[in-house]
Short mmCIF file of C-alpha atoms in Angstrom, two decimals:
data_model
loop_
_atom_site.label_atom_id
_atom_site.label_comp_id
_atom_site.label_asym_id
_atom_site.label_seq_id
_atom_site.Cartn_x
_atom_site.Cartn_y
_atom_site.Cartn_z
CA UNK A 1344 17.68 -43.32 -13.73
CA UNK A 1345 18.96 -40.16 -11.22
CA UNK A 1346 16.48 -37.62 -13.99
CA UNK A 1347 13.81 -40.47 -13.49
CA UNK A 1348 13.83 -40.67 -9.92
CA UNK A 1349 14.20 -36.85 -9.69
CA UNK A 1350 11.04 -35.83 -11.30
CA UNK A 1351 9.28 -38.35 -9.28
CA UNK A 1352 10.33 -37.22 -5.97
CA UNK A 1353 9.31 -33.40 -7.43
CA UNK A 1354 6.01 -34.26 -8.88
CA UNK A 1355 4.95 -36.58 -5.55
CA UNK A 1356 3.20 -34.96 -2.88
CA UNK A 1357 3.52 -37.07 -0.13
CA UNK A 1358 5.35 -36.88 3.34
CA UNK A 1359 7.06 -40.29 2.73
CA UNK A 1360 8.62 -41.42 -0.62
CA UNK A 1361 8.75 -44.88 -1.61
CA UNK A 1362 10.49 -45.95 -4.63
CA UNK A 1363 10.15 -49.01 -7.13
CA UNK A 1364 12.47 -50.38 -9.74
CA UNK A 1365 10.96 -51.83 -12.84
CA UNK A 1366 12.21 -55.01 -12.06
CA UNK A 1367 11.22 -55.04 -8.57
CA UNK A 1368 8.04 -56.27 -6.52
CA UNK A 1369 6.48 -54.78 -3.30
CA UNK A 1370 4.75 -57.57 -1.09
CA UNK A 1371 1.16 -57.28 -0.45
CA UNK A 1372 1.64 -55.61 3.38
CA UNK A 1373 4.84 -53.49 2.52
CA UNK A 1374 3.24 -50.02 2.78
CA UNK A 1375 1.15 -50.49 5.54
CA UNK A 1376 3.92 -52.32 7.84
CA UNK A 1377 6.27 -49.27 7.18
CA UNK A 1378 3.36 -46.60 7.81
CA UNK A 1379 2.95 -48.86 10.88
CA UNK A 1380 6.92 -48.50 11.64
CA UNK A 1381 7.36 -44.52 10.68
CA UNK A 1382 4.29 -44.04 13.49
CA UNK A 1383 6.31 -46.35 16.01
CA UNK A 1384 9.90 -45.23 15.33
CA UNK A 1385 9.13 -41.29 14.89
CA UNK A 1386 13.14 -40.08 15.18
CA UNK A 1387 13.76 -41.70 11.95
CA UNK A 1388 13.30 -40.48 8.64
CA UNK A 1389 14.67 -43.43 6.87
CA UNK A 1390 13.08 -47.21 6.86
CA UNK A 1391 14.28 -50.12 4.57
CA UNK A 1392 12.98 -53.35 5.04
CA UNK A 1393 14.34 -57.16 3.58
CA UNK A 1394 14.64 -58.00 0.64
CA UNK A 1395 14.21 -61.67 -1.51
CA UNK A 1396 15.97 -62.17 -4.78
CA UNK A 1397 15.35 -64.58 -7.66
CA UNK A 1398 16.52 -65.25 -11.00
CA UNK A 1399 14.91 -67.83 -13.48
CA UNK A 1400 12.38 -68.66 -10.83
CA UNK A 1401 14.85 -69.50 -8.18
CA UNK A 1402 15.55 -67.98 -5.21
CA UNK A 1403 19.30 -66.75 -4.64
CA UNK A 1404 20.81 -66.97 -1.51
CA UNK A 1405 21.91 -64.28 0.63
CA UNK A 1406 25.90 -63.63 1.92
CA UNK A 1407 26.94 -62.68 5.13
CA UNK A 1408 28.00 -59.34 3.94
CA UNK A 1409 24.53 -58.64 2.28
CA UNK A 1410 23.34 -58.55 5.92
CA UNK A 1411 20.83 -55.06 5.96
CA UNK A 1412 22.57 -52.57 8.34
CA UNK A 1413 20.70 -50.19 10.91
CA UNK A 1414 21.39 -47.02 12.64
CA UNK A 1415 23.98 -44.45 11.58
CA UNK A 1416 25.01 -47.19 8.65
CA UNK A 1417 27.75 -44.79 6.59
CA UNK A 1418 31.09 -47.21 7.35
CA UNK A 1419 28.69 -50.17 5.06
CA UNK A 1420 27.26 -47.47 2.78
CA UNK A 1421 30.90 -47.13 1.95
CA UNK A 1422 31.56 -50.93 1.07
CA UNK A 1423 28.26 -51.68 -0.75
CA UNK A 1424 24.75 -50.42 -1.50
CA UNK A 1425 23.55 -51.44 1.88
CA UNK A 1426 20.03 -49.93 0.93
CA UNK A 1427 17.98 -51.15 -2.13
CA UNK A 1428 15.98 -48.51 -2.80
CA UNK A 1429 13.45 -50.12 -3.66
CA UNK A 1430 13.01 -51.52 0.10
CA UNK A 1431 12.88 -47.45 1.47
CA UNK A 1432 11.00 -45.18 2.53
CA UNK A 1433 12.48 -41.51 3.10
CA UNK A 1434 10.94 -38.73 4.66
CA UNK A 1435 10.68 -35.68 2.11
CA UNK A 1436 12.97 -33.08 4.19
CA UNK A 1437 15.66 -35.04 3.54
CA UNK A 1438 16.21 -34.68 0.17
CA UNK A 1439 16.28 -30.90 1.10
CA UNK A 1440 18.99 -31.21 3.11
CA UNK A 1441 21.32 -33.85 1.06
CA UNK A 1442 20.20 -33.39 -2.23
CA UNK A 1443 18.91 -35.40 -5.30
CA UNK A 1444 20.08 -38.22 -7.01
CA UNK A 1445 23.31 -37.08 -8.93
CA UNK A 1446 22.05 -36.79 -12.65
CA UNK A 1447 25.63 -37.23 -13.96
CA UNK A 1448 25.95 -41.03 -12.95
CA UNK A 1449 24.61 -43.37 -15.23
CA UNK A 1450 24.63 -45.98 -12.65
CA UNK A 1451 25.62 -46.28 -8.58
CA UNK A 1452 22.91 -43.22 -8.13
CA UNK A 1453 21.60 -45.21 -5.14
CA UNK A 1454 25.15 -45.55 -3.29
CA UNK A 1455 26.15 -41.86 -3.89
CA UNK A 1456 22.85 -40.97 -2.26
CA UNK A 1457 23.00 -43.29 0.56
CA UNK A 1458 26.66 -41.79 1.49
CA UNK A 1459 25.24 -38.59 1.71
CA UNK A 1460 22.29 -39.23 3.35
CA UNK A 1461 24.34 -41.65 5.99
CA UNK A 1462 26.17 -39.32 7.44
CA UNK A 1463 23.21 -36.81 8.37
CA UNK A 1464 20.64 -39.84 9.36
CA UNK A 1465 20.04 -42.93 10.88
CA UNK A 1466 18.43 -46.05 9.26
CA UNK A 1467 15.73 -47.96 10.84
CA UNK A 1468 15.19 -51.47 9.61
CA UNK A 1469 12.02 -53.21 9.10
CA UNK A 1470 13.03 -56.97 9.94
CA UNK A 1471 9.88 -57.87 7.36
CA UNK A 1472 10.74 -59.66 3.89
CA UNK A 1473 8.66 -57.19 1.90
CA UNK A 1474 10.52 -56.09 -1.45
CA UNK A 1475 11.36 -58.84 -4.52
CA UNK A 1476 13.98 -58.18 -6.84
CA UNK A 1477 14.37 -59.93 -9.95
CA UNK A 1478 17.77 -60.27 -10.85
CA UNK A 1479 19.30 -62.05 -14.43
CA UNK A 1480 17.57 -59.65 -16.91
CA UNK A 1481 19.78 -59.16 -20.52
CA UNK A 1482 19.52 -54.57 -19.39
CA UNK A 1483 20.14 -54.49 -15.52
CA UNK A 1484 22.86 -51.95 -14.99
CA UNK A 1485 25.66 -54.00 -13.79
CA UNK A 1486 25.82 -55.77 -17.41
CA UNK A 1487 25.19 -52.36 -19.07
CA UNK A 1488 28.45 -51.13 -16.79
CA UNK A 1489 30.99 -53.90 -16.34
CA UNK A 1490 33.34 -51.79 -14.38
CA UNK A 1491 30.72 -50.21 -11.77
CA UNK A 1492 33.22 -49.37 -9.20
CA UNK A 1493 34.53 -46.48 -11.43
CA UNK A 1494 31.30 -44.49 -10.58
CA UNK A 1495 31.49 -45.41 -6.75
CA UNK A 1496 35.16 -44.19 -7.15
CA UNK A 1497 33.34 -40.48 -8.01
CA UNK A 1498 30.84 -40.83 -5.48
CA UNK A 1499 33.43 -40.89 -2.69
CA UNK A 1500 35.96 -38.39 -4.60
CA UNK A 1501 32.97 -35.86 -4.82
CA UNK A 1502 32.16 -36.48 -1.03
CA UNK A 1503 35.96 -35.98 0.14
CA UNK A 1504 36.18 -32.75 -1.90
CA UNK A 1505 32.72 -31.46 -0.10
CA UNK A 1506 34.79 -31.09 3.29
CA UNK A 1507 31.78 -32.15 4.97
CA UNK A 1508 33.54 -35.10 6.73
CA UNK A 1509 34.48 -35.41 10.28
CA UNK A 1510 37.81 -36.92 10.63
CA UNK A 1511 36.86 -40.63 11.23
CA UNK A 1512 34.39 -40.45 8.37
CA UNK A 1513 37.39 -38.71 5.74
CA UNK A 1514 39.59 -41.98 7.00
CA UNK A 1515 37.01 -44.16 6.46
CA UNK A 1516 36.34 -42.74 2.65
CA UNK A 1517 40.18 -42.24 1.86
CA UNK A 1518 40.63 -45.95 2.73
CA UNK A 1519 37.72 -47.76 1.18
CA UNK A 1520 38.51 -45.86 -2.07
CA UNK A 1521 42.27 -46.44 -3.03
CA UNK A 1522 40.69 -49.87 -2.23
CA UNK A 1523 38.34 -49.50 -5.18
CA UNK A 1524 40.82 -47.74 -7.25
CA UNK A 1525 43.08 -50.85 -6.62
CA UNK A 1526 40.28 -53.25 -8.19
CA UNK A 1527 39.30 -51.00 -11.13
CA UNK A 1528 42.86 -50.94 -11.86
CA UNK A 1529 43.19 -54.64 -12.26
CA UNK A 1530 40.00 -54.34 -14.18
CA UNK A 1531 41.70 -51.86 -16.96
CA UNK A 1532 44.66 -53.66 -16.68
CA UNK A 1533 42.98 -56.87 -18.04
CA UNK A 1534 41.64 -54.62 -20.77
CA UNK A 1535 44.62 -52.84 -21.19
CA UNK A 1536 42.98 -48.91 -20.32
CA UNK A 1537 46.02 -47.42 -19.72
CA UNK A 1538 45.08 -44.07 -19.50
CA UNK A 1539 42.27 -44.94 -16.80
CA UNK A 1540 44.87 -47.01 -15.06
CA UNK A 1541 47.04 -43.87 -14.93
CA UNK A 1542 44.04 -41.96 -13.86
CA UNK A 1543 43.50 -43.92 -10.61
CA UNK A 1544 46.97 -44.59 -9.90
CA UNK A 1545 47.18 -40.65 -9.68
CA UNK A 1546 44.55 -40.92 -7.53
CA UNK A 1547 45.54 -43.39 -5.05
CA UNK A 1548 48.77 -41.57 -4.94
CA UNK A 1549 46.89 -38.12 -3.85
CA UNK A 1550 45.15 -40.02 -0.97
CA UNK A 1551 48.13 -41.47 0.23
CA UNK A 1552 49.39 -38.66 1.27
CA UNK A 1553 46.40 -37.04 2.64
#
């Protein structure tokens, strides 16, 4: 998905880059209500817009927590994906300045990306319903990897060893992930993986201490 995604954003030629999943739907006005939005809100260089999800022709509801975030949005790129990438687009020069998608995850690409590019830009929400996401199908990524949080677990690792972080933003990342480490480990334990469990144990003893 990261190559995928990669060679797209290199072979494009455009100012802007959208992006859409295989699985995903744009709605008939999405491109021209963001154009309208990246003339209106010029400071940004990041729009997402709603979203609407469906499986086996119903519509799924949405949680509280699902709620799309705006502004400098790294503290809920930390808990979730906040951003479905198929609902953004993202001015070129940003990739420039926080890189590509990370080519060795095989799945959480989007939320490794989004805590990079949180902490150097704010998000502007389009309060439109314009991206559908079909959700159910036998190869989506979170039935190919069961235990997804093991990759968000790297993300944040990768980003605390980068000392790029302020102080409130290294707090924030040490805390949310011995918190994953803590539910991957009662994931392996339930599939008895010790030497994973040991792995993240070690880890949440390192950040402990930090």
């Amino acid at each position: 998905v990261s190559s995928a995604r990669n060679k797209g954003i290199n072979s494009s030629k455009g100012k802007y880059i959208c992006f859409l999943d295989s699985d995903d739907r744009f709605r008939v006005l999405k491109l021209e209500l963001t154009y309208n939005y990246i003339k209106n809100f010029p400071r940004y260089k990041i729009f997402h817009t709603e979203e609407l999800w469906y499986r086996n022709g119903s519509i799924l509801p949405h949680k509280v927590y699902h709620k799309k975030p705006e502004g400098w949005v790294f503290k809920e790129a930390l808990r979730l994906c906040c951003i479905s990438i198929s609902t953004v687009a993202i001015k070129r020069d940003v990739f420039a300045e926080v890189g590509f998608f990370d080519e060795n995850l095989p799945a959480c690409e989007d939320y490794d990306f989004w805590l990079r590019a949180s902490l150097k830009y704010p998000v502007k929400l389009i309060p439109h319903t314009l991206t559908i996401k079909e959700g159910g199908h036998p190869d989506q990524q979170s039935k190919r990897f069961p235990l997804m949080d093991r990759f968000r677990i790297y993300a944040i690792k990768k980003l605390l060893e980068s000392n790029s972080l302020t102080w409130w933003h290294k707090d924030l990342s040490i805390k949310e992930l011995i918190k994953k480490c803590q539910i991957y480990i009662k994931g392996a334990e339930k599939r008895n993986k010790k030497e994973e469990i040991n792995y993240y144990k070690e880890l949440i003893a390192k950040y402990s201490q930090t």
